[in-house]
Short mmCIF file of C-alpha atoms in Angstrom, two decimals:
data_model
loop_
_atom_site.label_atom_id
_atom_site.label_comp_id
_atom_site.label_asym_id
_atom_site.label_seq_id
_atom_site.Cartn_x
_atom_site.Cartn_y
_atom_site.Cartn_z
CA MET A 1 9.78 -12.27 113.52
CA THR A 2 12.80 -13.72 111.46
CA HIS A 3 12.58 -12.61 107.77
CA LEU A 4 12.04 -15.90 105.26
CA ILE A 5 13.86 -15.41 102.40
CA ALA A 6 12.06 -17.46 99.51
CA PRO A 7 13.49 -19.26 96.90
CA PRO A 8 13.37 -18.07 93.50
CA ARG A 9 9.74 -17.76 92.35
CA THR A 10 10.03 -18.11 88.52
CA ALA A 11 12.14 -21.80 88.90
CA GLU A 12 9.37 -22.79 91.39
CA ARG A 13 6.70 -21.96 89.18
CA LEU A 14 8.81 -24.01 85.75
CA LEU A 15 8.44 -27.26 88.42
CA GLU A 16 5.38 -26.88 89.64
CA ALA A 17 4.57 -26.36 85.87
CA LEU A 18 5.63 -29.76 84.69
CA GLY A 19 2.35 -31.62 85.75
CA ALA A 20 3.44 -34.12 88.74
CA GLN A 21 0.82 -34.71 91.62
CA PRO A 22 0.55 -32.33 93.48
CA GLY A 23 1.85 -34.80 96.65
CA PHE A 24 4.87 -35.65 94.83
CA ARG A 25 5.52 -31.91 93.71
CA ASP A 26 4.86 -30.59 97.07
CA ALA A 27 7.34 -33.13 99.36
CA VAL A 28 9.82 -32.17 97.06
CA LEU A 29 9.39 -27.88 96.25
CA GLY A 30 8.94 -27.91 99.83
CA ASP A 31 12.33 -29.75 100.84
CA LEU A 32 14.06 -27.62 98.63
CA ALA A 33 12.45 -24.50 99.33
CA GLU A 34 13.43 -25.74 103.32
CA GLU A 35 16.96 -26.66 102.31
CA PHE A 36 16.65 -23.00 100.38
CA ALA A 37 15.93 -20.95 103.79
CA TYR A 38 18.72 -22.90 105.58
CA ARG A 39 21.40 -22.36 103.06
CA ALA A 40 20.23 -18.82 102.82
CA ALA A 41 20.78 -18.22 106.32
CA HIS A 42 24.34 -19.86 106.82
CA GLU A 43 25.78 -19.64 103.20
CA GLY A 44 24.12 -16.42 101.98
CA ALA A 45 21.22 -16.16 99.40
CA GLY A 46 23.22 -16.18 96.65
CA ARG A 47 25.02 -19.70 97.34
CA ALA A 48 21.61 -20.50 97.80
CA ARG A 49 19.93 -19.68 95.14
CA HIS A 50 23.37 -21.49 93.38
CA TRP A 51 22.56 -24.34 94.89
CA TYR A 52 18.25 -24.17 93.91
CA TYR A 53 18.81 -23.61 90.13
CA ARG A 54 20.93 -26.67 89.91
CA GLU A 55 18.98 -28.79 92.68
CA ALA A 56 15.93 -27.73 89.83
CA LEU A 57 17.39 -29.10 87.24
CA ARG A 58 17.98 -32.52 89.01
CA ALA A 59 14.61 -32.84 90.33
CA THR A 60 12.63 -31.56 86.72
CA PRO A 61 13.40 -35.72 85.33
CA HIS A 62 11.78 -36.63 88.50
CA LEU A 63 8.79 -34.52 88.40
CA LEU A 64 8.45 -35.71 84.83
CA ARG A 65 8.46 -39.23 85.65
CA ASP A 66 5.87 -38.63 88.36
CA TRP A 67 4.01 -37.06 85.48
CA THR A 68 4.15 -39.59 83.50
CA ARG A 69 3.47 -42.12 85.89
CA HIS A 70 0.44 -40.36 86.95
CA LEU A 71 -1.28 -39.89 83.57
CA THR A 72 -4.56 -40.66 82.90
CA LEU A 73 -6.51 -40.68 79.30
CA ARG A 74 -8.05 -37.12 80.38
CA ASP A 75 -4.72 -35.67 80.93
CA ALA A 76 -3.29 -36.85 77.77
CA GLY A 77 -6.70 -35.36 75.88
CA HIS A 78 -5.83 -32.16 77.61
CA VAL A 79 -2.37 -32.10 76.64
CA ALA A 80 -3.82 -32.93 72.90
CA GLY A 81 -6.12 -30.64 72.90
CA ALA A 82 -3.88 -27.87 73.64
CA VAL A 83 -1.61 -28.46 71.27
CA LEU A 84 -3.80 -28.93 68.24
CA ALA A 85 -5.80 -25.70 69.57
CA SER A 86 -2.17 -23.76 69.00
CA TYR A 87 -0.71 -25.71 66.25
CA LEU A 88 -4.07 -24.70 64.30
CA GLY A 89 -3.77 -20.98 65.83
CA THR A 90 -0.37 -20.52 64.95
CA LEU A 91 -1.13 -22.24 61.31
CA LEU A 92 -3.67 -19.79 60.96
CA LEU A 93 -1.19 -16.68 62.02
CA ALA A 94 1.10 -17.86 59.64
CA GLY A 95 -1.31 -18.67 56.72
CA SER A 96 -2.58 -14.98 56.76
CA ALA A 97 0.75 -13.58 57.12
CA VAL A 98 1.44 -15.50 53.93
CA ALA A 99 -1.84 -14.44 52.41
CA LEU A 100 -0.76 -10.85 53.56
CA LEU A 101 2.96 -10.97 52.07
CA ALA A 102 1.50 -12.86 48.93
CA TYR A 103 -1.17 -10.17 48.28
CA GLY A 104 1.44 -7.19 48.86
CA ALA A 105 3.97 -8.76 46.48
CA ARG A 106 1.62 -9.39 43.85
CA GLY A 107 -0.18 -5.46 44.39
CA VAL A 108 3.03 -3.32 45.55
CA LEU A 109 5.69 -5.52 43.20
CA GLY A 110 3.46 -6.80 40.58
CA VAL A 111 5.22 -10.50 41.46
CA SER A 112 4.09 -13.46 42.71
CA LEU A 113 5.07 -14.57 46.31
CA ASP A 114 7.85 -17.13 45.14
CA ASP A 115 9.26 -14.54 42.96
CA ALA A 116 9.40 -11.87 45.55
CA ALA A 117 11.25 -14.80 47.78
CA GLN A 118 13.33 -15.13 45.59
CA ARG A 119 14.97 -11.61 45.19
CA LEU A 120 15.19 -10.81 48.82
CA PRO A 121 18.56 -10.49 50.18
CA PRO A 122 20.63 -13.31 52.31
CA GLY A 123 19.35 -11.10 55.22
CA ALA A 124 15.91 -11.70 54.67
CA VAL A 125 16.31 -15.18 55.98
CA ALA A 126 17.45 -14.63 59.32
CA GLY A 127 14.62 -12.15 59.62
CA ALA A 128 11.98 -14.92 58.92
CA LEU A 129 14.23 -17.59 61.71
CA ILE A 130 13.60 -14.76 64.15
CA LEU A 131 9.90 -14.06 62.98
CA GLY A 132 9.13 -17.78 63.02
CA THR A 133 10.25 -17.82 66.71
CA ARG A 134 8.66 -15.16 67.73
CA GLY A 135 5.79 -17.09 66.30
CA ALA A 136 6.87 -20.60 68.03
CA MET A 137 6.60 -18.33 71.54
CA LEU A 138 2.80 -17.56 70.97
CA GLY A 139 2.55 -20.54 69.87
CA GLY A 140 4.26 -21.99 73.21
CA TYR A 141 2.43 -19.48 75.65
CA PHE A 142 -1.16 -20.32 74.33
CA ALA A 143 -0.64 -23.77 74.81
CA ALA A 144 0.46 -23.49 78.32
CA ALA A 145 -2.26 -21.12 78.57
CA LEU A 146 -4.40 -24.25 78.28
CA GLY A 147 -2.17 -27.37 79.51
CA GLY A 148 -4.37 -27.91 82.20
CA ARG A 149 -2.11 -29.17 85.01
CA ALA A 150 1.36 -29.36 82.10
CA PRO A 151 1.23 -26.49 80.90
CA LEU A 152 5.44 -26.63 80.24
CA VAL A 153 4.47 -30.45 78.99
CA SER A 154 1.70 -28.56 76.48
CA ALA A 155 4.25 -26.02 74.98
CA ALA A 156 7.25 -28.74 74.45
CA ALA A 157 4.46 -30.84 72.98
CA LEU A 158 3.60 -28.25 70.40
CA GLY A 159 7.27 -27.19 69.96
CA LEU A 160 7.78 -31.03 68.56
CA VAL A 161 4.79 -30.98 66.64
CA TRP A 162 5.90 -28.11 64.51
CA SER A 163 9.24 -28.77 64.36
CA GLY A 164 8.61 -32.64 62.98
CA VAL A 165 5.85 -31.06 60.69
CA LEU A 166 8.68 -28.46 59.41
CA VAL A 167 11.78 -31.32 58.72
CA MET A 168 9.21 -34.01 57.16
CA ALA A 169 8.17 -31.13 54.89
CA GLY A 170 11.86 -30.46 54.46
CA ALA A 171 13.42 -33.73 53.87
CA LEU A 172 10.04 -34.53 51.36
CA GLY A 173 11.65 -31.26 49.66
CA GLY A 174 8.02 -29.67 48.39
CA PRO A 175 7.97 -25.84 48.20
CA PRO A 176 9.22 -23.57 49.45
CA PHE A 177 12.04 -26.54 50.94
CA GLU A 178 13.29 -27.50 47.60
CA ARG A 179 15.77 -23.90 47.80
CA TYR A 180 16.55 -23.94 51.08
CA PRO A 181 19.53 -26.21 52.45
CA GLY A 182 18.84 -28.94 55.37
CA GLY A 183 20.86 -27.26 57.66
CA LEU A 184 18.47 -24.40 57.71
CA VAL A 185 15.11 -26.38 57.98
CA ALA A 186 16.94 -28.01 61.10
CA ALA A 187 17.96 -24.98 62.76
CA ALA A 188 14.61 -23.52 62.03
CA ALA A 189 13.19 -26.67 63.53
CA VAL A 190 15.71 -26.11 66.71
CA LEU A 191 14.45 -22.84 67.06
CA ILE A 192 10.80 -23.78 67.09
CA VAL A 193 11.32 -26.14 69.89
CA VAL A 194 13.06 -23.22 71.42
CA GLY A 195 10.36 -20.82 70.95
CA THR A 196 7.51 -23.05 72.40
CA MET A 197 9.53 -23.75 75.31
CA ALA A 198 10.13 -19.75 75.86
CA GLY A 199 6.71 -19.25 75.55
CA GLY A 200 5.61 -21.74 77.55
CA MET A 201 7.78 -20.47 81.18
CA THR A 202 6.76 -17.03 79.99
CA ARG A 203 3.22 -18.30 80.58
CA VAL A 204 4.41 -20.22 83.51
CA GLY A 205 6.34 -17.28 84.64
CA ARG A 206 2.88 -15.02 84.27
CA ALA A 207 0.60 -17.18 85.82
CA ILE A 208 -2.73 -16.16 87.64
CA PRO A 209 -3.38 -19.53 89.99
CA ARG A 210 -6.97 -20.69 89.96
CA GLN A 211 -8.63 -19.50 93.19
CA ALA A 212 -9.65 -22.84 94.72
CA GLY A 213 -6.10 -24.03 94.66
CA ARG A 214 -4.39 -21.65 97.46
CA ARG A 215 -2.54 -23.19 100.11
CA PRO A 216 -3.73 -22.23 103.92
CA ASP A 217 -1.30 -19.53 104.40
CA GLY A 218 -2.73 -17.38 100.77
CA VAL A 219 0.15 -18.93 98.90
CA PRO A 220 -1.12 -19.89 95.82
CA ARG A 221 -0.63 -22.87 93.45
CA TRP A 222 -1.74 -24.48 90.40
CA MET B 1 11.91 -58.94 98.81
CA THR B 2 14.97 -57.56 96.41
CA LEU B 3 15.53 -53.73 97.04
CA GLY B 4 18.27 -51.63 94.94
CA THR B 5 21.27 -49.70 96.27
CA LEU B 6 19.67 -46.14 97.46
CA GLU B 7 16.08 -47.85 98.83
CA LEU B 8 17.75 -50.05 101.08
CA THR B 9 19.76 -46.77 102.27
CA VAL B 10 16.87 -44.55 102.14
CA LEU B 11 15.28 -47.36 103.75
CA LEU B 12 17.68 -47.63 106.60
CA ALA B 13 17.76 -44.28 107.00
CA VAL B 14 13.86 -43.98 107.79
CA ALA B 15 14.29 -46.81 110.40
CA ARG B 16 17.46 -44.89 111.85
CA LEU B 17 15.66 -41.26 112.28
CA ARG B 18 12.39 -42.67 113.02
CA ALA B 19 10.04 -39.88 114.32
CA GLU B 20 12.43 -37.33 112.18
CA ALA B 21 12.61 -38.96 109.40
CA TYR B 22 10.93 -36.47 106.73
CA GLY B 23 12.47 -36.00 103.07
CA LEU B 24 15.23 -33.41 103.88
CA ALA B 25 16.04 -34.89 106.79
CA VAL B 26 16.48 -38.48 105.03
CA ARG B 27 18.41 -37.21 102.10
CA ARG B 28 21.30 -35.13 104.18
CA ASP B 29 21.66 -38.60 106.43
CA VAL B 30 21.61 -40.66 103.00
CA SER B 31 24.11 -37.94 101.88
CA ALA B 32 26.17 -37.75 104.93
CA ARG B 33 26.43 -41.51 104.79
CA THR B 34 27.25 -42.68 100.98
CA GLY B 35 29.25 -39.35 100.75
CA ARG B 36 27.19 -38.40 97.74
CA GLU B 37 24.79 -35.22 97.31
CA HIS B 38 21.66 -37.23 96.33
CA SER B 39 19.09 -35.04 94.44
CA VAL B 40 15.94 -34.15 96.22
CA GLY B 41 13.89 -35.97 93.68
CA ALA B 42 16.00 -38.93 93.83
CA VAL B 43 15.38 -39.44 97.12
CA TYR B 44 11.45 -39.19 96.84
CA THR B 45 11.08 -41.16 94.04
CA THR B 46 12.77 -43.68 95.76
CA LEU B 47 10.68 -43.04 98.93
CA TYR B 48 7.63 -43.43 97.04
CA ARG B 49 8.53 -46.33 95.18
CA LEU B 50 9.20 -47.88 99.36
CA GLU B 51 5.79 -47.07 99.49
CA GLU B 52 4.02 -48.48 96.94
CA LYS B 53 5.66 -51.83 97.86
CA GLY B 54 4.80 -51.33 101.20
CA LEU B 55 7.74 -50.94 102.88
CA VAL B 56 7.00 -47.82 104.42
CA THR B 57 4.30 -45.75 105.22
CA SER B 58 3.68 -41.56 105.50
CA SER B 59 2.11 -39.09 106.43
CA THR B 60 1.56 -35.46 106.57
CA SER B 61 2.16 -32.81 108.91
CA ASP B 62 0.36 -28.93 108.90
CA PRO B 63 1.65 -26.91 106.29
CA ILE B 64 5.31 -25.11 107.24
CA PRO B 65 5.84 -21.46 106.40
CA VAL B 66 9.31 -21.98 105.37
CA ARG B 67 8.31 -24.72 103.04
CA GLY B 68 6.37 -22.08 101.70
CA GLY B 69 3.09 -22.95 103.08
CA ARG B 70 3.16 -27.06 101.99
CA ALA B 71 3.20 -29.70 104.30
CA ARG B 72 6.00 -32.39 105.24
CA ARG B 73 5.54 -35.22 104.61
CA GLN B 74 6.99 -37.84 107.24
CA PHE B 75 7.80 -41.65 106.60
CA ALA B 76 7.66 -45.09 108.94
CA VAL B 77 9.05 -48.12 107.94
CA THR B 78 6.53 -50.54 107.90
CA ALA B 79 6.68 -54.52 108.99
CA ALA B 80 7.30 -55.55 105.83
CA GLY B 81 9.83 -52.93 105.68
CA GLN B 82 11.61 -54.51 108.67
CA ARG B 83 11.53 -58.36 107.21
CA ALA B 84 13.24 -56.80 104.48
CA LEU B 85 15.62 -54.59 106.25
CA GLN B 86 16.74 -57.96 108.25
CA ASP B 87 16.95 -59.92 105.13
CA ALA B 88 19.37 -57.70 103.63
CA GLN B 89 21.28 -57.93 106.85
CA ARG B 90 21.28 -61.55 106.44
CA VAL B 91 22.23 -61.38 102.69
CA ALA B 92 24.93 -58.85 103.28
CA ALA B 93 26.48 -61.20 106.41
CA SER B 94 26.12 -64.67 103.72
CA VAL B 95 28.04 -62.47 100.59
CA TRP B 96 30.63 -61.02 103.48
CA ALA B 97 31.30 -64.06 105.54
CA GLY B 98 35.21 -65.09 105.05
CA VAL B 99 36.63 -62.07 103.96
CA GLY B 100 37.71 -60.41 107.11
CA PRO B 101 37.63 -57.01 108.32
CA THR B 102 39.70 -55.56 105.50
CA VAL B 103 40.06 -56.73 101.65
CA THR B 104 44.02 -56.81 101.46
CA PRO B 105 44.54 -55.25 98.08
CA GLU B 106 47.28 -57.23 95.99
CA PRO B 107 51.04 -55.93 95.75
CA ALA B 108 51.85 -53.55 92.81
#
């Protein structure tokens, strides 16, 4: 029996998570898998993988386009609900963290959080950006978990909402943004988008598919 | 009905391949004849667009292990598709009429 080399599973899962209709999605992914197997047998697994990653990138806009063409109100509601729930969840988490820091600053240092922030060394900004990115990853993870047919779209939407709010707040110059340069706010916005996408991809990579969606040979799907 | 370049090329490939006209074969045929490697997504987007226009029909096979258990989607040209090809051939013949076998480049 010929041993079939499977295509890169994570890349396959990411393509599956773009929300295209099952018929279109399976046709595209099936062809990618079949061509991958042919190339692996004739050119080697390494070159076949390189080809697959390149073709997966080229297929992404078409899969997304298929998702948008068949977008129903229910799908849009699903994405909006996932984004709202994750947004509120991460806002609650961030708010709790700020409240805890404020309590700590008042209790330990005897100063307000604002005063404590001004005394922090420059490296603390980098630390805050890293923490913020990790928070974004968490948000993206949950947005993808709640995102239904298009988990990566939900994660990306959350990233855009969060970064949009951050950029608007930075543009308005209210506290605490008045002391930070615009470039830093923009960098934070970019990191948030990257973080939510990374969180979404992590969720997709780990997802346990539903029982109702198994192929005849037992291979699971969304 | 006016067809885009890729639509016409893909439709011709489906007509040429007959029973073997599934996405992968169509893509290989189109890429070989145009000298350009078209993406799987672009070919299927075009095939589905042709199906929406009623120029091709499609059917699915049984799941195939090499495709990760996914079915193969096969396409066939409809009567409307045949008429579209004949129209395209007529237009091309009209456009090329009087040009000759090769276009002579102007002297440098």
